[in-house]
Amino acid sequence: MASKIFNVGVIGYGLSAKIYQIPFISAVKSLKLYAVVQRTPKPDNNAELGFHGIKSFRSTELNDSHLELAKLALNAGKHVNCSRNNMWNQSVVVEKPFTPTYQEAQKLIDLAKKQSRLLTVYQSRRWDADYLTLSKLIKDGSLGRIVDYETRFERHVPDIPGSRWRTESIPGGGAIYDLVIRPAKRITAFLGNQREGIDGSDDSFTVLMHYDEFMATAKAAGIRTFKKVSDSALIIYEQELLLGLSQFYFDMQEEQLKSGIRPRDDSYRIEPSERYGK
């Protein structure tokens, strides 16, 4: 019996769709890229030319709000899959940021439950090499009791691009919604939800001081010792014994996908030993 094929529609045809979404849709045999909605196709950026046979829709009124687009998708009628008599309720995957506020997120979750549909947020960084390595070391106890965790997601961008949601002061814009989602999600996945608040004065602080040409960071704590590390890193101090893992390179999957390597290629996700964590 032939396996069931699920048609997938993608709204938007930018970097996220071309690098982070469609290559993985194409790599799954039970998924078929069925349609793409694109605001303004161009000769060098046209989904219909890049993927022959798909249904291509153009919309100059395409809304940038993930909230509104997700609501439309969840409220849409059932889709026909493979044959006219084979119907299925569509699922919805939302790119980050899911919504700018908790209240809006809850509205989408409630709507998905009402419509009996699966709603989720794209989680590509959960399969990065450093994430998987840290997860394994924490689970098998190799790093002992965790008392301090520091993670960074930094890139050198001397010229800030304009007119993009990442750099605009709008709901859901800026570095918090673009980048902090990734390390914050890792922390909760590794260590669970935060402890409940306590009464009393602060026992630690981190202060960032921004200057024209540089930034200074000040840290202090009365309950632990800090050691500055780079990128994704884990440092543990316990009875003067140092155990830890430092990861100084980003996962290679993004640059591989940009260079044309695809998830089913043998070289995909293979990293040279000099990029391993230490």
Coordinates of N, CA and C in Angstrom, one line a residue, residues 47-266:
A47 N 9.4 31.3 -7.1 CA 9.1 29.9 -6.6 C 8.7 29.0 -7.7
E48 N 7.8 29.5 -8.6 CA 7.3 28.7 -9.7 C 8.4 28.2 -10.7
L49 N 9.4 29.0 -10.9 CA 10.5 28.6 -11.7 C 11.5 27.7 -11.0
G50 N 11.6 27.8 -9.7 CA 12.5 27.0 -8.9 C 11.9 25.6 -8.7
F51 N 10.6 25.5 -8.7 CA 9.9 24.2 -8.4 C 8.8 24.0 -9.4
H52 N 9.1 23.4 -10.5 CA 8.2 23.2 -11.5 C 7.0 22.3 -11.1
G53 N 5.8 22.6 -11.5 CA 4.7 21.8 -11.1 C 3.9 22.3 -9.9
I54 N 4.5 23.2 -9.1 CA 3.8 23.6 -7.9 C 2.7 24.7 -8.3
K55 N 1.8 24.9 -7.4 CA 0.8 25.9 -7.6 C 1.5 27.2 -7.0
S56 N 1.5 28.3 -7.8 CA 2.1 29.5 -7.3 C 1.0 30.6 -7.2
F57 N 1.0 31.3 -6.1 CA 0.0 32.3 -5.9 C 0.8 33.6 -5.6
R58 N 0.3 34.7 -6.1 CA 0.9 36.0 -5.9 C -0.1 36.9 -5.1
S59 N 0.5 37.6 -4.1 CA -0.4 38.5 -3.3 C 0.4 39.7 -2.9
T60 N 0.1 40.9 -3.4 CA 0.7 42.1 -3.0 C 0.2 42.6 -1.6
E61 N -0.8 41.9 -1.1 CA -1.4 42.3 0.2 C -1.0 41.3 1.3
L62 N 0.1 40.5 1.0 CA 0.5 39.5 2.0 C 0.9 40.2 3.3
N63 N 0.3 39.7 4.4 CA 0.5 40.3 5.7 C 1.7 39.7 6.3
D64 N 2.5 40.6 6.9 CA 3.7 40.1 7.6 C 3.4 39.5 9.0
S65 N 2.2 39.7 9.5 CA 1.9 39.2 10.8 C 1.7 37.7 10.8
H66 N 2.5 37.0 11.6 CA 2.4 35.5 11.7 C 1.0 35.2 12.4
L67 N 0.6 36.1 13.3 CA -0.7 35.9 14.0 C -1.8 35.8 13.0
E68 N -1.9 36.8 12.1 CA -3.1 36.9 11.2 C -3.0 35.8 10.1
L69 N -1.8 35.4 9.7 CA -1.6 34.4 8.7 C -2.0 33.0 9.3
A70 N -1.5 32.8 10.5 CA -1.8 31.5 11.2 C -3.3 31.4 11.5
K71 N -4.0 32.5 11.8 CA -5.5 32.5 12.0 C -6.2 32.1 10.7
L72 N -5.7 32.7 9.6 CA -6.4 32.4 8.3 C -6.2 30.9 8.0
A73 N -5.0 30.4 8.2 CA -4.7 29.0 7.9 C -5.5 28.0 8.8
L74 N -5.6 28.3 10.1 CA -6.4 27.5 11.0 C -7.9 27.5 10.7
N75 N -8.4 28.7 10.2 CA -9.8 28.8 9.9 C -10.2 28.3 8.6
A76 N -9.2 28.0 7.7 CA -9.5 27.6 6.4 C -10.2 26.2 6.4
G77 N -10.9 25.9 5.3 CA -11.6 24.6 5.2 C -10.6 23.5 5.0
K78 N -11.2 22.3 5.0 CA -10.4 21.1 4.8 C -9.8 21.1 3.4
H79 N -8.6 20.5 3.3 CA -7.9 20.4 2.0 C -8.1 19.0 1.5
V80 N -8.1 18.9 0.2 CA -8.2 17.6 -0.5 C -6.8 17.1 -0.7
N81 N -6.6 15.8 -0.3 CA -5.3 15.2 -0.4 C -5.3 14.0 -1.3
C82 N -4.6 14.0 -2.4 CA -4.5 12.9 -3.4 C -5.8 12.6 -4.1
S83 N -6.9 12.4 -3.5 CA -8.1 12.1 -4.2 C -9.2 13.0 -3.6
R84 N -10.3 13.1 -4.3 CA -11.4 14.0 -3.9 C -12.1 13.5 -2.7
N85 N -12.0 12.2 -2.4 CA -12.7 11.6 -1.3 C -11.8 11.5 0.0
N86 N -10.5 11.9 -0.2 CA -9.6 11.7 1.0 C -9.3 13.1 1.6
M87 N -9.9 13.3 2.7 CA -9.9 14.7 3.3 C -9.1 14.6 4.6
W88 N -8.4 15.7 4.9 CA -7.6 15.8 6.1 C -7.6 17.2 6.6
N89 N -7.6 17.4 8.0 CA -7.5 18.7 8.6 C -6.1 19.2 8.5
Q90 N -5.9 20.3 8.0 CA -4.5 20.8 7.8 C -3.9 21.2 9.1
S91 N -2.6 21.0 9.2 CA -1.8 21.4 10.3 C -1.0 22.7 9.9
V92 N -0.6 23.5 10.9 CA 0.0 24.8 10.7 C 1.3 24.9 11.4
V93 N 2.4 25.2 10.7 CA 3.7 25.4 11.3 C 4.0 26.9 11.1
V94 N 4.3 27.6 12.2 CA 4.6 29.0 12.2 C 6.1 29.3 12.4
E95 N 6.7 30.1 11.6 CA 8.1 30.5 11.8 C 8.1 31.4 13.0
K96 N 9.3 31.6 13.6 CA 9.5 32.5 14.6 C 9.5 34.0 14.1
P97 N 9.1 34.9 14.8 CA 8.5 34.8 16.2 C 7.1 34.3 16.0
F98 N 6.7 33.4 16.9 CA 5.3 32.9 16.9 C 4.3 34.0 17.0
T99 N 4.3 34.8 18.0 CA 3.5 36.0 18.2 C 4.3 37.0 19.1
P100 N 4.1 38.2 19.0 CA 4.8 39.2 19.9 C 4.4 39.1 21.4
T101 N 3.2 38.6 21.7 CA 2.8 38.6 23.1 C 2.2 37.2 23.4
Y102 N 2.2 36.9 24.7 CA 1.7 35.7 25.3 C 0.2 35.6 25.0
Q103 N -0.5 36.7 25.1 CA -2.0 36.7 24.9 C -2.3 36.3 23.5
E104 N -1.6 36.8 22.5 CA -1.8 36.4 21.1 C -1.5 35.0 20.8
A105 N -0.4 34.5 21.5 CA -0.1 33.1 21.3 C -1.2 32.2 21.9
Q106 N -1.7 32.6 23.0 CA -2.8 31.8 23.6 C -4.0 31.8 22.7
K107 N -4.3 32.9 22.0 CA -5.5 32.9 21.1 C -5.3 31.9 20.0
L108 N -4.1 31.8 19.4 CA -3.8 30.9 18.4 C -4.0 29.4 18.9
I109 N -3.4 29.2 20.1 CA -3.5 27.8 20.6 C -5.0 27.4 20.9
D110 N -5.8 28.4 21.4 CA -7.2 28.1 21.6 C -7.9 27.8 20.3
L111 N -7.6 28.6 19.3 CA -8.2 28.4 18.0 C -7.9 27.1 17.4
A112 N -6.6 26.6 17.5 CA -6.2 25.3 17.0 C -6.9 24.2 17.7
K113 N -7.1 24.3 19.0 CA -7.8 23.3 19.8 C -9.3 23.3 19.3
K114 N -9.9 24.5 19.1 CA -11.3 24.5 18.7 C -11.5 23.9 17.3
Q115 N -10.5 24.1 16.4 CA -10.6 23.5 15.1 C -10.0 22.1 15.0
S116 N -9.5 21.5 16.1 CA -8.9 20.2 16.2 C -7.8 20.1 15.2
R117 N -6.8 21.0 15.2 CA -5.7 21.0 14.3 C -4.4 21.2 15.1
L118 N -3.4 20.6 14.5 CA -2.0 20.7 15.1 C -1.4 22.1 14.7
L119 N -1.0 22.7 15.8 CA -0.3 24.0 15.6 C 1.1 24.0 16.3
T120 N 2.1 24.3 15.6 CA 3.4 24.2 16.2 C 4.3 25.3 15.7
V121 N 5.5 25.5 16.3 CA 6.5 26.5 15.9 C 7.7 25.8 15.4
Y122 N 8.3 26.4 14.3 CA 9.4 25.8 13.7 C 10.6 25.8 14.6
Q123 N 11.3 24.6 14.8 CA 12.4 24.5 15.7 C 13.6 23.9 15.1
S124 N 14.2 24.6 14.1 CA 15.3 24.1 13.4 C 16.6 23.9 14.2
R125 N 16.8 24.8 15.2 CA 18.0 24.8 16.0 C 18.1 23.7 17.0
R126 N 17.0 22.9 17.1 CA 17.0 21.8 18.1 C 17.8 20.6 17.5
W127 N 18.3 20.7 16.3 CA 19.1 19.7 15.6 C 20.5 20.1 15.3
D128 N 20.9 21.2 15.9 CA 22.3 21.7 15.7 C 23.2 20.7 16.5
A129 N 24.5 20.6 16.0 CA 25.4 19.7 16.6 C 25.7 20.0 18.0
D130 N 25.9 21.3 18.3 CA 26.2 21.7 19.7 C 25.1 21.4 20.6
Y131 N 23.9 21.6 20.2 CA 22.7 21.4 21.0 C 22.6 19.9 21.3
L132 N 22.8 19.0 20.3 CA 22.7 17.6 20.5 C 23.8 17.1 21.4
T133 N 25.0 17.7 21.3 CA 26.1 17.3 22.1 C 25.9 17.6 23.6
L134 N 25.5 18.9 23.8 CA 25.2 19.3 25.2 C 24.0 18.5 25.8
S135 N 23.0 18.2 25.0 CA 21.9 17.4 25.5 C 22.3 16.1 26.0
K136 N 23.2 15.4 25.2 CA 23.7 14.1 25.6 C 24.5 14.1 26.8
L137 N 25.4 15.1 27.0 CA 26.3 15.2 28.1 C 25.5 15.5 29.4
I138 N 24.4 16.3 29.3 CA 23.6 16.6 30.4 C 22.8 15.4 30.9
K139 N 22.2 14.7 29.9 CA 21.4 13.5 30.2 C 22.2 12.4 30.8
D140 N 23.4 12.2 30.3 CA 24.2 11.0 30.8 C 25.0 11.4 32.0
G141 N 24.9 12.6 32.5 CA 25.6 13.0 33.8 C 27.0 13.3 33.6
S142 N 27.6 13.4 32.4 CA 29.0 13.6 32.2 C 29.4 15.0 32.8
L143 N 28.6 15.9 32.9 CA 28.9 17.3 33.4 C 28.5 17.5 34.9
G144 N 28.0 16.5 35.5 CA 27.7 16.6 36.9 C 26.5 17.5 37.2
R145 N 26.4 18.1 38.3 CA 25.3 19.0 38.7 C 25.6 20.4 38.0
I146 N 24.5 20.9 37.3 CA 24.7 22.1 36.5 C 24.4 23.3 37.5
V147 N 25.4 24.2 37.6 CA 25.2 25.4 38.4 C 25.3 26.7 37.6
D148 N 25.8 26.6 36.4 CA 25.9 27.8 35.6 C 25.9 27.4 34.1
Y149 N 25.1 28.1 33.4 CA 25.0 27.9 31.9 C 25.0 29.2 31.2
E150 N 25.9 29.3 30.2 CA 25.9 30.6 29.4 C 25.9 30.2 27.9
T151 N 25.0 30.8 27.2 CA 24.9 30.6 25.7 C 24.9 31.9 25.0
R152 N 25.5 31.9 23.8 CA 25.6 33.1 23.0 C 25.3 32.8 21.6
F153 N 24.6 33.7 20.9 CA 24.4 33.6 19.5 C 24.8 34.9 18.9
E154 N 26.0 35.0 18.4 CA 26.6 36.3 18.0 C 27.2 36.1 16.6
R155 N 27.0 37.2 15.8 CA 27.6 37.2 14.4 C 28.1 38.6 14.2
H156 N 29.1 38.7 13.3 CA 29.7 40.0 13.0 C 28.9 40.6 11.9
V157 N 28.1 41.7 12.1 CA 27.3 42.3 11.1 C 27.6 43.8 11.2
P158 N 28.7 44.3 10.5 CA 29.1 45.7 10.6 C 28.1 46.7 10.1
D159 N 27.4 46.3 9.0 CA 26.4 47.1 8.4 C 25.0 46.6 8.7
I160 N 24.2 47.2 9.5 CA 22.9 46.7 9.9 C 22.0 47.0 8.7
P161 N 21.4 45.9 8.1 CA 20.4 46.1 7.0 C 19.2 46.8 7.5
G162 N 18.6 47.6 6.6 CA 17.5 48.4 6.9 C 16.2 47.8 6.3
S163 N 15.1 48.3 6.8 CA 13.8 47.9 6.3 C 13.5 46.4 6.4
R164 N 13.9 45.8 7.5 CA 13.6 44.4 7.8 C 13.1 44.3 9.2
W165 N 12.2 43.3 9.4 CA 11.6 43.2 10.7 C 12.6 43.0 11.8
R166 N 13.7 42.4 11.5 CA 14.7 42.1 12.5 C 15.3 43.4 13.0
T167 N 15.3 44.5 12.2 CA 16.0 45.7 12.6 C 15.0 46.9 12.9
E168 N 13.7 46.6 12.7 CA 12.7 47.7 12.9 C 12.1 47.6 14.3
S169 N 11.7 48.8 14.8 CA 11.1 48.9 16.2 C 9.6 48.7 16.0
I170 N 9.2 47.4 15.8 CA 7.8 47.1 15.6 C 7.5 45.9 16.5
P171 N 6.2 45.6 16.8 CA 5.9 44.4 17.6 C 6.4 43.1 16.9
G172 N 7.2 42.4 17.7 CA 7.9 41.2 17.1 C 9.2 41.4 16.4
G173 N 9.6 42.7 16.4 CA 10.9 43.0 15.7 C 12.1 43.1 16.7
G174 N 13.3 43.2 16.1 CA 14.5 43.3 16.9 C 15.1 42.0 17.3
A175 N 16.3 42.1 18.0 CA 17.1 40.9 18.3 C 16.4 40.0 19.3
I176 N 15.6 40.5 20.2 CA 14.9 39.7 21.1 C 14.0 38.6 20.4
Y177 N 13.2 39.0 19.5 CA 12.3 38.1 18.8 C 13.1 37.3 17.7
D178 N 14.2 37.9 17.2 CA 14.9 37.2 16.2 C 15.9 36.1 16.7
L179 N 16.7 36.5 17.7 CA 17.7 35.6 18.1 C 17.6 35.0 19.5
V180 N 17.0 35.7 20.5 CA 17.0 35.2 21.9 C 16.1 34.0 22.0
I181 N 15.2 33.8 21.0 CA 14.3 32.7 21.1 C 15.1 31.4 21.0
R182 N 16.2 31.4 20.3 CA 17.0 30.1 20.1 C 17.7 29.7 21.4
P183 N 18.5 30.6 22.0 CA 19.2 30.2 23.3 C 18.2 30.0 24.4
A184 N 17.1 30.8 24.5 CA 16.1 30.7 25.5 C 15.5 29.3 25.5
K185 N 15.1 28.9 24.3 CA 14.5 27.6 24.1 C 15.4 26.4 24.5
R186 N 16.7 26.6 24.2 CA 17.7 25.6 24.5 C 17.8 25.5 26.1
I187 N 17.8 26.6 26.7 CA 17.9 26.6 28.2 C 16.7 25.8 28.8
T188 N 15.5 26.2 28.4 CA 14.3 25.5 29.0 C 14.3 24.0 28.6
A189 N 14.8 23.7 27.4 CA 14.8 22.3 27.0 C 15.8 21.5 27.9
F190 N 17.0 22.1 28.1 CA 18.0 21.4 29.0 C 17.7 21.4 30.4
L191 N 17.2 22.5 31.0 CA 17.1 22.7 32.4 C 15.7 22.9 32.9
G192 N 14.7 22.9 32.0 CA 13.3 23.1 32.5 C 13.0 24.5 32.7
N193 N 11.8 24.7 33.2 CA 11.3 26.1 33.5 C 12.1 26.7 34.7
Q194 N 12.0 28.0 34.7 CA 12.7 28.7 35.8 C 12.1 28.5 37.2
R195 N 12.9 28.7 38.2 CA 12.4 28.6 39.6 C 11.4 29.7 39.8
E196 N 10.6 29.5 40.9 CA 9.7 30.6 41.3 C 10.5 31.7 41.8
G197 N 9.9 32.9 41.7 CA 10.6 34.1 42.3 C 10.7 34.0 43.8
I198 N 11.7 34.7 44.3 CA 11.9 34.7 45.8 C 11.9 36.2 46.3
D199 N 11.7 36.4 47.6 CA 11.7 37.7 48.2 C 13.2 38.0 48.5
G200 N 13.4 39.3 48.7 CA 14.7 39.7 49.1 C 15.4 40.5 48.0
S201 N 16.7 40.9 48.3 CA 17.4 41.7 47.3 C 18.0 40.8 46.2
D202 N 18.5 41.4 45.1 CA 19.1 40.7 44.0 C 20.4 40.0 44.5
D203 N 20.7 38.8 44.1 CA 22.0 38.2 44.5 C 22.9 38.1 43.3
S204 N 22.5 38.6 42.1 CA 23.5 38.6 41.0 C 22.9 39.6 40.0
F205 N 23.8 40.0 39.1 CA 23.4 40.9 38.0 C 24.3 40.8 36.8
T206 N 23.8 41.2 35.6 CA 24.5 41.3 34.4 C 24.1 42.7 33.8
V207 N 25.1 43.5 33.6 CA 24.9 44.9 33.0 C 25.6 45.0 31.7
L208 N 24.9 45.4 30.7 CA 25.5 45.7 29.4 C 25.6 47.2 29.2
M209 N 26.8 47.7 28.9 CA 27.0 49.2 28.7 C 27.4 49.4 27.3
H210 N 26.6 50.1 26.5 CA 26.8 50.3 25.1 C 27.5 51.6 24.8
Y211 N 28.6 51.6 24.1 CA 29.3 52.8 23.7 C 29.3 52.9 22.2
D212 N 29.8 54.0 21.6 CA 29.8 54.2 20.2 C 30.5 53.1 19.4
E213 N 31.7 52.6 19.9 CA 32.5 51.7 19.2 C 32.6 50.3 19.9
F214 N 32.1 50.2 21.1 CA 32.2 48.9 21.7 C 31.1 48.7 22.8
M215 N 31.1 47.5 23.4 CA 30.1 47.2 24.5 C 30.9 46.6 25.6
A216 N 30.6 47.0 26.8 CA 31.2 46.4 28.0 C 30.2 45.7 28.8
T217 N 30.6 44.5 29.4 CA 29.7 43.7 30.2 C 30.2 43.6 31.6
A218 N 29.4 43.8 32.6 CA 29.7 43.7 34.0 C 28.9 42.6 34.6
K219 N 29.5 41.7 35.3 CA 28.7 40.6 36.0 C 29.2 40.5 37.4
A220 N 28.3 40.1 38.3 CA 28.6 39.9 39.7 C 27.6 38.9 40.2
A221 N 28.0 38.1 41.2 CA 27.1 37.2 41.8 C 27.7 36.8 43.2
G222 N 26.8 36.6 44.1 CA 27.2 36.3 45.5 C 27.1 34.8 45.7
I223 N 26.6 34.0 44.7 CA 26.4 32.6 45.0 C 27.2 31.7 44.1
R224 N 27.9 32.3 43.1 CA 28.6 31.4 42.2 C 29.7 32.2 41.5
T225 N 30.7 31.5 40.9 CA 31.8 32.1 40.1 C 31.5 32.0 38.6
F226 N 31.7 33.1 37.9 CA 31.4 33.1 36.5 C 32.7 33.0 35.7
K227 N 32.7 32.4 34.6 CA 33.8 32.4 33.7 C 33.3 32.7 32.3
K228 N 33.8 33.7 31.6 CA 33.3 34.1 30.3 C 33.8 33.1 29.3
V229 N 32.9 32.7 28.4 CA 33.2 31.7 27.4 C 32.5 32.2 26.1
S230 N 32.7 31.5 25.0 CA 32.2 32.0 23.7 C 31.2 31.0 23.2
D231 N 30.2 31.6 22.4 CA 29.2 30.8 21.7 C 28.4 30.0 22.7
S232 N 28.0 28.8 22.3 CA 27.3 27.9 23.2 C 28.3 27.2 24.1
A233 N 28.2 27.4 25.4 CA 29.2 26.9 26.3 C 28.6 26.5 27.7
L234 N 29.1 25.6 28.3 CA 28.6 25.2 29.6 C 29.8 25.1 30.6
I235 N 29.8 25.8 31.7 CA 30.9 25.7 32.7 C 30.3 25.4 34.0
I236 N 30.9 24.4 34.7 CA 30.5 24.0 36.0 C 31.6 24.1 37.0
Y237 N 31.3 24.8 38.1 CA 32.3 24.9 39.2 C 31.6 24.2 40.4
E238 N 32.3 23.2 41.0 CA 31.8 22.5 42.1 C 33.0 21.9 42.9
Q239 N 33.2 22.4 44.2 CA 34.3 22.0 45.0 C 35.6 22.1 44.3
E240 N 35.8 23.3 43.6 CA 37.0 23.6 42.9 C 37.4 22.7 41.8
L241 N 36.4 21.9 41.4 CA 36.6 20.9 40.2 C 35.9 21.5 39.0
L242 N 36.6 21.7 37.9 CA 36.1 22.3 36.7 C 35.7 21.3 35.7
L243 N 34.5 21.2 35.4 CA 34.0 20.3 34.3 C 33.3 21.2 33.3
G244 N 33.4 20.9 32.0 CA 32.7 21.8 31.1 C 32.8 21.5 29.7
L245 N 32.0 22.1 28.9 CA 32.1 22.0 27.4 C 32.0 23.4 26.8
S246 N 33.0 23.7 25.9 CA 33.0 24.9 25.2 C 32.8 24.6 23.7
Q247 N 31.8 25.3 23.1 CA 31.6 25.1 21.7 C 31.8 26.5 21.0
F248 N 32.8 26.5 20.1 CA 33.2 27.8 19.5 C 32.8 28.0 18.1
Y249 N 32.1 27.1 17.5 CA 31.6 27.3 16.1 C 30.1 27.1 16.1
F250 N 29.5 27.8 15.1 CA 28.1 27.5 14.8 C 27.9 26.2 14.1
D251 N 26.8 25.6 14.2 CA 26.4 24.4 13.5 C 26.6 24.7 12.0
M252 N 27.0 23.7 11.2 CA 27.3 23.9 9.8 C 26.1 23.8 8.9
Q253 N 25.0 23.3 9.4 CA 23.8 23.0 8.5 C 23.4 24.2 7.7
E254 N 23.3 25.4 8.3 CA 22.9 26.6 7.6 C 23.8 26.9 6.4
E255 N 25.1 27.0 6.6 CA 26.0 27.3 5.5 C 26.0 26.2 4.5
Q256 N 25.8 24.9 4.9 CA 25.7 23.9 3.9 C 24.5 24.0 3.0
L257 N 23.4 24.3 3.6 CA 22.1 24.5 2.8 C 22.3 25.7 1.9
K258 N 22.9 26.8 2.3 CA 23.1 27.9 1.5 C 24.0 27.6 0.3
S259 N 25.0 26.7 0.5 CA 25.9 26.3 -0.6 C 25.3 25.3 -1.5
G260 N 24.1 24.8 -1.3 CA 23.4 23.9 -2.2 C 23.4 22.5 -1.7
I261 N 24.1 22.1 -0.6 CA 24.0 20.8 0.0 C 22.6 20.6 0.6
R262 N 22.1 19.4 0.4 CA 20.7 19.1 0.8 C 20.7 18.0 1.9
P263 N 19.6 17.9 2.7 CA 19.6 17.0 3.8 C 19.8 15.5 3.4
R264 N 19.5 15.1 2.2 CA 19.7 13.7 1.8 C 21.2 13.4 1.3
D265 N 22.0 14.5 1.1 CA 23.3 14.3 0.7 C 24.2 13.7 1.7
D266 N 25.2 12.8 1.3 CA 26.0 12.1 2.3 C 26.9 13.1 3.2

